mmCIF file of C-alpha atoms in Angstrom:
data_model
loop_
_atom_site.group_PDB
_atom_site.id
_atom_site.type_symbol
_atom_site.label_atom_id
_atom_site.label_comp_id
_atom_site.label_asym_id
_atom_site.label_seq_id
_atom_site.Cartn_x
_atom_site.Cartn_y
_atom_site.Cartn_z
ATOM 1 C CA UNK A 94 -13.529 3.098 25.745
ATOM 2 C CA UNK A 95 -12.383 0.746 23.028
ATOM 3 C CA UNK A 96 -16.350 0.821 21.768
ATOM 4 C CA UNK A 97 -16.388 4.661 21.694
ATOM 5 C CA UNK A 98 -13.412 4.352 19.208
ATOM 6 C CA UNK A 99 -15.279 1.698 17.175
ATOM 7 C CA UNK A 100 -18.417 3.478 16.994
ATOM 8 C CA UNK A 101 -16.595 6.422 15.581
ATOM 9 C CA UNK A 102 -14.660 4.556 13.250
ATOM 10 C CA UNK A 103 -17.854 3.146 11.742
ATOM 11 C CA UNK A 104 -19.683 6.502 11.588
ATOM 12 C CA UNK A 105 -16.630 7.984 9.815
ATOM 13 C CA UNK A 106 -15.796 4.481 8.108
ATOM 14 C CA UNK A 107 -12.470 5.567 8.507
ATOM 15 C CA UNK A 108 -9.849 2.855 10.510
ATOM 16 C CA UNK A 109 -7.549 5.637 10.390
ATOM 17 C CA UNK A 110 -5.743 7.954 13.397
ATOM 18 C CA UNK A 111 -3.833 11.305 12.616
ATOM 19 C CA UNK A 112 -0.788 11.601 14.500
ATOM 20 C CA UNK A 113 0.032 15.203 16.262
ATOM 21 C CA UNK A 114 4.141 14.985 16.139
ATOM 22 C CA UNK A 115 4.940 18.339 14.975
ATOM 23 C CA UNK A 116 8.474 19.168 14.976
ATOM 24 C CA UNK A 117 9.430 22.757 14.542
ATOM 25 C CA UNK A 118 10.719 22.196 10.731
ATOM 26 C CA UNK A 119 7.197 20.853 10.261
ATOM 27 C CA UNK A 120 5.984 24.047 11.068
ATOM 28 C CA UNK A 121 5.678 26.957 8.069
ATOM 29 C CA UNK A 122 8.283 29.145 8.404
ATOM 30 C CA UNK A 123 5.600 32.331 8.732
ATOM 31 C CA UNK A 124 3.775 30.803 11.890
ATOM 32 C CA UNK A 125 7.086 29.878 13.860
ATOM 33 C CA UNK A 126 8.273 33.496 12.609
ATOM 34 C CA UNK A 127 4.856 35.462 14.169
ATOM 35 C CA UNK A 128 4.696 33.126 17.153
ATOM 36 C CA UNK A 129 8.708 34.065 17.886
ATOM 37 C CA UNK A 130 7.484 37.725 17.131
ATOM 38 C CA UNK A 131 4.290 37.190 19.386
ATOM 39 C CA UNK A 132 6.149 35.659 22.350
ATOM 40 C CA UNK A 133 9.164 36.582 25.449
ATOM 41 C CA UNK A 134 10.870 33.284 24.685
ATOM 42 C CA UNK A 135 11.893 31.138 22.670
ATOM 43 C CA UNK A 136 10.206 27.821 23.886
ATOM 44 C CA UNK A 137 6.794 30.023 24.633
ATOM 45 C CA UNK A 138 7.266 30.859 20.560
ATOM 46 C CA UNK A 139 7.672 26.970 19.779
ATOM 47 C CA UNK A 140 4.503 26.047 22.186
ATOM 48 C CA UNK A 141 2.284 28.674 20.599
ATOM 49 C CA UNK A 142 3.147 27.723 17.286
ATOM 50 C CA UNK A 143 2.586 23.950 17.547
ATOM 51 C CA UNK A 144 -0.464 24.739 19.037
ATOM 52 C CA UNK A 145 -1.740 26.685 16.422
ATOM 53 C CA UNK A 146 -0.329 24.349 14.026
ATOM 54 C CA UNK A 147 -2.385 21.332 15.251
ATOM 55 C CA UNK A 148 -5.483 23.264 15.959
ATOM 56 C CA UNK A 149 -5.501 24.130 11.767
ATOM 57 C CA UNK A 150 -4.989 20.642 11.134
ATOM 58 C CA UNK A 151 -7.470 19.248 13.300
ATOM 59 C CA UNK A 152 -9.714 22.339 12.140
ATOM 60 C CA UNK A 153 -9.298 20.741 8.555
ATOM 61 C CA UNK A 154 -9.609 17.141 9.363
ATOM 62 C CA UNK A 155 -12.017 16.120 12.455
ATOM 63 C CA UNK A 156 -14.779 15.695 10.598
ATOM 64 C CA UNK A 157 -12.772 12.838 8.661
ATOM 65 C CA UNK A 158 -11.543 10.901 11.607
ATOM 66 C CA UNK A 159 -12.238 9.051 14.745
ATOM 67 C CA UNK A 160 -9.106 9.592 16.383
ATOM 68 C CA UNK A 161 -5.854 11.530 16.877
ATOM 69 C CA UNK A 162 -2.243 10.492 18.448
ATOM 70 C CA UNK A 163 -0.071 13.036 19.932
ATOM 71 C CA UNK A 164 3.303 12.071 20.730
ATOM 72 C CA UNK A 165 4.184 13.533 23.865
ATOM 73 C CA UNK A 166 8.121 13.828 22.712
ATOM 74 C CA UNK A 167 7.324 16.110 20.645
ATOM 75 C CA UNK A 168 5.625 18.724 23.014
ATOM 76 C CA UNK A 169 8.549 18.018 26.050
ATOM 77 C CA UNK A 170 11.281 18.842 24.061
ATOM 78 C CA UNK A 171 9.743 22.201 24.245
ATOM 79 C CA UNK A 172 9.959 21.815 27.878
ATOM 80 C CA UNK A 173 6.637 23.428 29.716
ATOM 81 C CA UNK A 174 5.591 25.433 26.758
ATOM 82 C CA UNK A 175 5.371 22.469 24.830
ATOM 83 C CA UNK A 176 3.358 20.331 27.518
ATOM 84 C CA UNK A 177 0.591 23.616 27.439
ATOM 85 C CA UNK A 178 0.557 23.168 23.823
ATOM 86 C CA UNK A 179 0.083 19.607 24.336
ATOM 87 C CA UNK A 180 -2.568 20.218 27.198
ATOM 88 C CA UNK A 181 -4.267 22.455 24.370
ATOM 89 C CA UNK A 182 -4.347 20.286 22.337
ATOM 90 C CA UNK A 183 -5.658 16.955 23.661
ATOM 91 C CA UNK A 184 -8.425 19.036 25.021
ATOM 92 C CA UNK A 185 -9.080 20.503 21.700
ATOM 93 C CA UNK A 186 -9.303 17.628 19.895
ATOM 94 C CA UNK A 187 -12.199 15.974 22.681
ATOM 95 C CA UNK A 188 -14.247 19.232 22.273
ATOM 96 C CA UNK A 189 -14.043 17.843 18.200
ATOM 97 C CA UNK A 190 -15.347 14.814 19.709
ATOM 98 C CA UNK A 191 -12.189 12.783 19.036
ATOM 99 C CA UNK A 192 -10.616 9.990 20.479
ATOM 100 C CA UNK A 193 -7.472 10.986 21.612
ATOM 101 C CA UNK A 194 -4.511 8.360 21.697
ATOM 102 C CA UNK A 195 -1.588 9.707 24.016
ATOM 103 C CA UNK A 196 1.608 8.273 22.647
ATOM 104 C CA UNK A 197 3.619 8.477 25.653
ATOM 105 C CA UNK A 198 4.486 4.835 26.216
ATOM 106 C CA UNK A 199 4.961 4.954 29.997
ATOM 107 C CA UNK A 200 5.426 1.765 32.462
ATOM 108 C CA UNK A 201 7.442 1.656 35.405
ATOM 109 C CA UNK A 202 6.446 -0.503 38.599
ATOM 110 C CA UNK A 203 4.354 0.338 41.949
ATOM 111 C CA UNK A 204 3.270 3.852 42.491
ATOM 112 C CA UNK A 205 5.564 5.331 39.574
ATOM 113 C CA UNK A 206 3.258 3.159 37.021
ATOM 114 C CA UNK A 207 0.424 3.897 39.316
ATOM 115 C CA UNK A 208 0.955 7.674 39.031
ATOM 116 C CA UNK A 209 1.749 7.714 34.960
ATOM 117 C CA UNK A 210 -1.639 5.883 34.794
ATOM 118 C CA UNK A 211 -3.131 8.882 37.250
ATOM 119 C CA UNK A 212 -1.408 11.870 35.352
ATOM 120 C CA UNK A 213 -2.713 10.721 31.262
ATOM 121 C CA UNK A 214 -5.978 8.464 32.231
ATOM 122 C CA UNK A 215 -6.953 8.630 35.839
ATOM 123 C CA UNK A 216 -7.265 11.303 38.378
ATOM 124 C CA UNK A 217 -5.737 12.608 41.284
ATOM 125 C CA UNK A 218 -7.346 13.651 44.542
ATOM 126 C CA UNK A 219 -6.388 16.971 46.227
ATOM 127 C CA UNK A 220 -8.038 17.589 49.228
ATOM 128 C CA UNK A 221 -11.888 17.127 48.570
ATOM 129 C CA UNK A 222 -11.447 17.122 44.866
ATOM 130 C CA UNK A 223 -11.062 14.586 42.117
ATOM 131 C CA UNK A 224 -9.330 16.220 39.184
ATOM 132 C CA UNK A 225 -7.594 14.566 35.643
ATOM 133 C CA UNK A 226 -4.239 16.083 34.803
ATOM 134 C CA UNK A 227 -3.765 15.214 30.814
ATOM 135 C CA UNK A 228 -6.980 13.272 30.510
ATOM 136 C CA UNK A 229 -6.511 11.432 27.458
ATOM 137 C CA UNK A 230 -8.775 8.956 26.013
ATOM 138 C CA UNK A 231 -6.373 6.140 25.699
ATOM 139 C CA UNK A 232 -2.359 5.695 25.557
ATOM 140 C CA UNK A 233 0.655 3.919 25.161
ATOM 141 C CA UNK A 234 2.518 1.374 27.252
ATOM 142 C CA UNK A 235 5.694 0.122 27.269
ATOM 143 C CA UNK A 236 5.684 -3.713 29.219
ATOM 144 C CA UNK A 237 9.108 -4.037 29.604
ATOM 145 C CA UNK A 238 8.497 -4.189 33.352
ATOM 146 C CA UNK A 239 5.863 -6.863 32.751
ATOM 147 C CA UNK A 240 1.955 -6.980 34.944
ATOM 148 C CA UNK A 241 3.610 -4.529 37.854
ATOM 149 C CA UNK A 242 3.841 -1.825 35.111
ATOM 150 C CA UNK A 243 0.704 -2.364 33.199
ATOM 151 C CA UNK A 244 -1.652 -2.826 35.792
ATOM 152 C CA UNK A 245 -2.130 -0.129 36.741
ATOM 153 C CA UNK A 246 -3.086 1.177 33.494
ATOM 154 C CA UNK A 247 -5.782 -1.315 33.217
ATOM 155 C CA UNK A 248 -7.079 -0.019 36.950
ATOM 156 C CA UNK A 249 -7.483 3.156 34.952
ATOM 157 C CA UNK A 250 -9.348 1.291 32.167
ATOM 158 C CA UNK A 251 -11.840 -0.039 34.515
ATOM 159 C CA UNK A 252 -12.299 2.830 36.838
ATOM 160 C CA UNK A 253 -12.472 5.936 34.266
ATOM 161 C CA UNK A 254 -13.182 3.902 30.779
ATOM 162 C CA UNK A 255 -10.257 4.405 29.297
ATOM 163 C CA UNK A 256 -8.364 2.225 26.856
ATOM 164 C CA UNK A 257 -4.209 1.287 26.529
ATOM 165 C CA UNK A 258 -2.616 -0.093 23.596
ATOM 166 C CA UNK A 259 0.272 -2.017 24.783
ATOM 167 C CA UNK A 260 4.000 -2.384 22.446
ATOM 168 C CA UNK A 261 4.006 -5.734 21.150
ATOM 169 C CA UNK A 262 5.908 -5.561 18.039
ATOM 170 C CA UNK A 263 6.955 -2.131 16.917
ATOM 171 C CA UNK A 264 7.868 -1.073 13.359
ATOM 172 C CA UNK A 265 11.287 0.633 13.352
ATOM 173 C CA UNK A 266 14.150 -1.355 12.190
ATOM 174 C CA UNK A 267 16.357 -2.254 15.294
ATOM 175 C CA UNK A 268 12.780 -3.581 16.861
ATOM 176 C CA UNK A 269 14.242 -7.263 16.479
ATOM 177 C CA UNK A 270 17.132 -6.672 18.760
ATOM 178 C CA UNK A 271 14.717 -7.715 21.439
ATOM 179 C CA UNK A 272 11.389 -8.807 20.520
ATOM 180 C CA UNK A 273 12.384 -11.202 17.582
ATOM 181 C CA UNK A 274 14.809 -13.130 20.304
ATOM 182 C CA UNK A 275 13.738 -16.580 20.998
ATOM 183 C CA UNK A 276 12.231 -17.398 24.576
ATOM 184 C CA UNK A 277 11.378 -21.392 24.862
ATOM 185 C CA UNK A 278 11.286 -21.544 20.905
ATOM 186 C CA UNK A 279 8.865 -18.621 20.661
ATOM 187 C CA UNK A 280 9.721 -14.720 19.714
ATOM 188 C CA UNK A 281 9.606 -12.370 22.743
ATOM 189 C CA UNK A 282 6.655 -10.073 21.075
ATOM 190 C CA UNK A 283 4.418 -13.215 20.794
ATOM 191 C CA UNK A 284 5.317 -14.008 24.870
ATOM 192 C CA UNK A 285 3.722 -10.131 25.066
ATOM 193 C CA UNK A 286 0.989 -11.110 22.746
ATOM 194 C CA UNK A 287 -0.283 -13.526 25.285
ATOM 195 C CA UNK A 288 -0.125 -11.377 28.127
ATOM 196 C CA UNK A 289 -1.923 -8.852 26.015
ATOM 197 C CA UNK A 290 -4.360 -11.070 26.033
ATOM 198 C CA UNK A 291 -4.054 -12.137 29.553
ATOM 199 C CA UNK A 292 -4.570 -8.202 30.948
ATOM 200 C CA UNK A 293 -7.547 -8.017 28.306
ATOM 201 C CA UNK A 294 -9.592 -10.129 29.629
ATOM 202 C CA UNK A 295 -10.013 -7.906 32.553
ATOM 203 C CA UNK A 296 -11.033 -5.048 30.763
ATOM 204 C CA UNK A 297 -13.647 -6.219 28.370
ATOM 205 C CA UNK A 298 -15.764 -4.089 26.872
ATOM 206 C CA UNK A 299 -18.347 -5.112 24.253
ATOM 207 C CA UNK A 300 -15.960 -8.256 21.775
ATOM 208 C CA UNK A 301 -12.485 -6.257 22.527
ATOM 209 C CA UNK A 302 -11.044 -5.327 25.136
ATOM 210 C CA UNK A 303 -9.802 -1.800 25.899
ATOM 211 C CA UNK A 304 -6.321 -3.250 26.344
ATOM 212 C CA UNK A 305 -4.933 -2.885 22.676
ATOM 213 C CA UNK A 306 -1.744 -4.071 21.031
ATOM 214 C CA UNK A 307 1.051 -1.650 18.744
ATOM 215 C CA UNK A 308 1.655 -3.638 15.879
ATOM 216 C CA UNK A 309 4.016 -2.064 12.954
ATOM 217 C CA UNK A 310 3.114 -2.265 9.360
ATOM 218 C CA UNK A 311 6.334 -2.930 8.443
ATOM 219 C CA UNK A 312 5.935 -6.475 9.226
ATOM 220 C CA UNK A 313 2.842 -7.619 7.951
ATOM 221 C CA UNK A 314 3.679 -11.436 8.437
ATOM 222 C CA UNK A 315 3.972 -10.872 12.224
ATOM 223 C CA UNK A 316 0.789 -8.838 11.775
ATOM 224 C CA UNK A 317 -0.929 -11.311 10.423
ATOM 225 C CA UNK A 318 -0.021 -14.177 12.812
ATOM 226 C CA UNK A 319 -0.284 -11.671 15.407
ATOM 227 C CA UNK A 320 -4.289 -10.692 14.502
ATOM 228 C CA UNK A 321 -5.083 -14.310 14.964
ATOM 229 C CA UNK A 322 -3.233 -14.822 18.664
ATOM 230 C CA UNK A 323 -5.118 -11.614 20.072
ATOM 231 C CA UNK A 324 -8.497 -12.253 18.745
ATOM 232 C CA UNK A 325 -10.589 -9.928 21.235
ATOM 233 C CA UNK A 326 -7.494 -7.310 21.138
ATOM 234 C CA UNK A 327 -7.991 -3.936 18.935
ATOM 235 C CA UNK A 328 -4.589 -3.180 16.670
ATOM 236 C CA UNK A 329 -2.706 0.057 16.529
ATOM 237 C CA UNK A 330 -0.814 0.055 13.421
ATOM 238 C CA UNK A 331 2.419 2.270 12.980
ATOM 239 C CA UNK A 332 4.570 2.976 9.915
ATOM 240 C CA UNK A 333 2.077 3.296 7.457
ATOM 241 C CA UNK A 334 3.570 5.938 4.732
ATOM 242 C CA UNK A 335 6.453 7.503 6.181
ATOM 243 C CA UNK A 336 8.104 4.481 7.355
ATOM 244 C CA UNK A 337 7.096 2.272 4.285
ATOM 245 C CA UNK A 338 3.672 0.525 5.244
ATOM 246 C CA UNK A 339 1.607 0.923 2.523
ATOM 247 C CA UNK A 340 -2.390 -0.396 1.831
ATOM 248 C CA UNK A 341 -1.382 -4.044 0.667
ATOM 249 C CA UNK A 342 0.501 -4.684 3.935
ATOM 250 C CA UNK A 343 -2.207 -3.468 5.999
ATOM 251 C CA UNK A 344 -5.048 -6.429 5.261
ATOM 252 C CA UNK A 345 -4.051 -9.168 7.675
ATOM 253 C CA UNK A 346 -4.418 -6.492 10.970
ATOM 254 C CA UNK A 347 -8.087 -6.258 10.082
ATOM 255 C CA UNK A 348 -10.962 -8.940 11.008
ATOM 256 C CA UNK A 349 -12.923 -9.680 7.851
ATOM 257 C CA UNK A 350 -15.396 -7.151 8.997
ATOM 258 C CA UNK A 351 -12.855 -4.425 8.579
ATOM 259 C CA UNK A 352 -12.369 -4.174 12.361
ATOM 260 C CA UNK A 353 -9.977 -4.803 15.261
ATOM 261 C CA UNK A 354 -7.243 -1.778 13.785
ATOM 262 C CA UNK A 355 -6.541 1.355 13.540
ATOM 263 C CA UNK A 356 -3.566 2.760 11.271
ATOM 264 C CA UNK A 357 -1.486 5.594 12.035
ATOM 265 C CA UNK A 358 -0.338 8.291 9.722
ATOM 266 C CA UNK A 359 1.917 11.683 10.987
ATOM 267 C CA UNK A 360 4.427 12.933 8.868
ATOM 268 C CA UNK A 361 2.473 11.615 6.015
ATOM 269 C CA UNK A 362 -0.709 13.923 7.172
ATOM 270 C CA UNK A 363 0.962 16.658 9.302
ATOM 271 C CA UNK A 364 3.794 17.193 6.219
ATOM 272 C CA UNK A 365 2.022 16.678 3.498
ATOM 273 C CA UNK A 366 2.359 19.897 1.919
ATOM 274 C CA UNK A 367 6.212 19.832 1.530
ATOM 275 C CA UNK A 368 4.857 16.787 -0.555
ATOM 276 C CA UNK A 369 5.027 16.820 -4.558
ATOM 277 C CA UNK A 370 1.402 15.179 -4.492
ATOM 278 C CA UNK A 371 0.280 18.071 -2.452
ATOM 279 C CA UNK A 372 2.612 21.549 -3.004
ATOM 280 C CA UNK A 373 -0.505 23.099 -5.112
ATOM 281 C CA UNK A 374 -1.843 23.882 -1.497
ATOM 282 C CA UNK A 375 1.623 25.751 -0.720
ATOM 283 C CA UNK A 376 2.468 26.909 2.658
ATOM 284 C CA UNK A 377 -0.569 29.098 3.577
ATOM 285 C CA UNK A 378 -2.785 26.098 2.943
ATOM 286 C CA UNK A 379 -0.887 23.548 4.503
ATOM 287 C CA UNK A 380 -4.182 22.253 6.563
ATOM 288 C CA UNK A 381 -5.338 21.797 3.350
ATOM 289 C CA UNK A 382 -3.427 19.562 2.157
ATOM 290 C CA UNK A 383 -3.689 17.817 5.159
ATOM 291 C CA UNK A 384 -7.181 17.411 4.970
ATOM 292 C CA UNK A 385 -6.771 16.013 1.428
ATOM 293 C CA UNK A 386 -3.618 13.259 2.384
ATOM 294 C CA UNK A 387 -6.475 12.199 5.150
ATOM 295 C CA UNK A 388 -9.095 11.283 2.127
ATOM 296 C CA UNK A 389 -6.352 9.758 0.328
ATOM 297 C CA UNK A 390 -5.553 8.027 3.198
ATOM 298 C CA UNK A 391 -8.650 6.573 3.913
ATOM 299 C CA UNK A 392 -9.497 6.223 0.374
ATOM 300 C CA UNK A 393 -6.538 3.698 0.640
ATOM 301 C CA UNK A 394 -7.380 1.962 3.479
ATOM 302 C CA UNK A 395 -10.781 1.154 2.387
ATOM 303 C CA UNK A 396 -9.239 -0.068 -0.846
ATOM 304 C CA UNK A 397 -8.349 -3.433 0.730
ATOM 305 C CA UNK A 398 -11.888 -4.349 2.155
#
């Protein structure tokens, strides 16, 4: 899978991935107000309204990208409403020919791992039939529970070419309570680092393997050493824009080619219209202003090749 989303981010020549985390207050005000009107309930109005919501953005922008993240948060707060939208939408964006990166950072041990890996990447067999559930292209894992809980992810990598990218060093603030703390004189997230590279190596496909790394922006140093200890391992990169990653911090997560990351944008693409840069667009247009904060983006990214 990992050369799917590297063949599409040549053809776009766009390292870039659009992240689906709409929140209600994200939303226009008229599109929450006719999906209320539209709707019985309350969290049917919320899932009909993110849905449409995402399906105007990716409308406006799939031509742009190789990839989109949904977070999955976002949709279960919603409860079932919100997981149809989410359904919607992951199928949505793969009939735009997108890669589609579940954020839903699962791991657990034995069957429970086994059966997150089934329900977002694998399938299920009822009775005669082989079906996927979520079916996303790749996702998120958390390997707090070490090989029991990502193993079975990578099980799903080999059998349905899929792809994971695994939390290694994450870019919110309190991230160093844990994976900053010394283990035998080396950080935690470098420890993970090597067993990134350990589960890689059996699922290879083409010179990276579809088991991927989370990497923040907001700490380009660690990036940087980071890119050089997982050689054959593609980067997700977090916290550009919102959360202060900008273009010059992005360079050392890229080979010299311009591969081996991807950089994450959501409130800075999804929101962009209740941006200064972008309020020309207004409300009605909000897709596009998405559409242009996704040329921007890229148009930054590039900048540093």
């Amino acid at each position: 899978m990992i050369s799917v989303l590297i063949d599409k981010i040549k053809e776009k020549n766009a390292p870039v991935v659009v992240g689906l985390d709409p929140m209600i207050d994200y939303i226009p005000k008229k599109m929450v107000d006719d999906a209320i009107t539209e709707q019985f309930g309350a969290l049917e109005a919320a899932g009909e309204a993110i849905w449409k919501f995402n399906k105007e953005i990716v409308d406006a922008t799939y031509d742009l990208i190789p990839a989109v993240k949904p977070q999955i948060a976002m949709y279960e707060q919603f409860g079932i409403p919100g997981l149809i939208a989410f359904d919607k939408t992951v199928k949505y964006c793969k009939e735009k020919g997108l890669v589609v990166i579940g954020d839903v950072k699962r791991g657990d041990i034995g069957s429970t791992s086994a059966a997150y890996a089934n329900g977002h990447i694998g399938a299920v067999t009822i009775g005669d039939t082989e079906v996927s559930a979520f079916d996303e292209d790749m996702v998120t894992v958390n390997p707090y529970l070490g090989t029991d809980g990502v193993k079975p992810f990578v099980d799903a990598c080999n059998e349905y070419d899929k792809g994971i990218f695994v939390l290694v060093k994450t870019s919110n603030p309190s991230s160093g309570e844990f994976q900053d703390q010394m283990i035998d004189g080396h950080p935690l997230y470098e420890l993970v680092a090597d067993k990134v590279n350990e589960w890689g190596m059996d699922s290879m496909d083409g010179e990276y393997s579809n088991v991927g790394a989370v990497v923040g922006a907001t700490y380009p140093e660690m990036g940087a050493f980071l890119r050089e200890k997982m050689p054959n391992t593609y980067i997700l990169v977090p916290g550009y824009g919102a959360q202060g990653g900008t273009a010059d911090t992005l360079r050392p997560y890229f080979n010299e080619d311009g591969l081996g990351a991807i950089v994450n944008s959501s409130r800075g693409i999804i929101c962009a219209y209740k941006q200064d840069k972008y309020k020309q667009f207004g409300d009605s247009k909000f897709y596009e202003a998405s559409r242009q904060a996704v040329v921007d983006m890229i148009e930054d990214i590039n900048s540093i090749f």
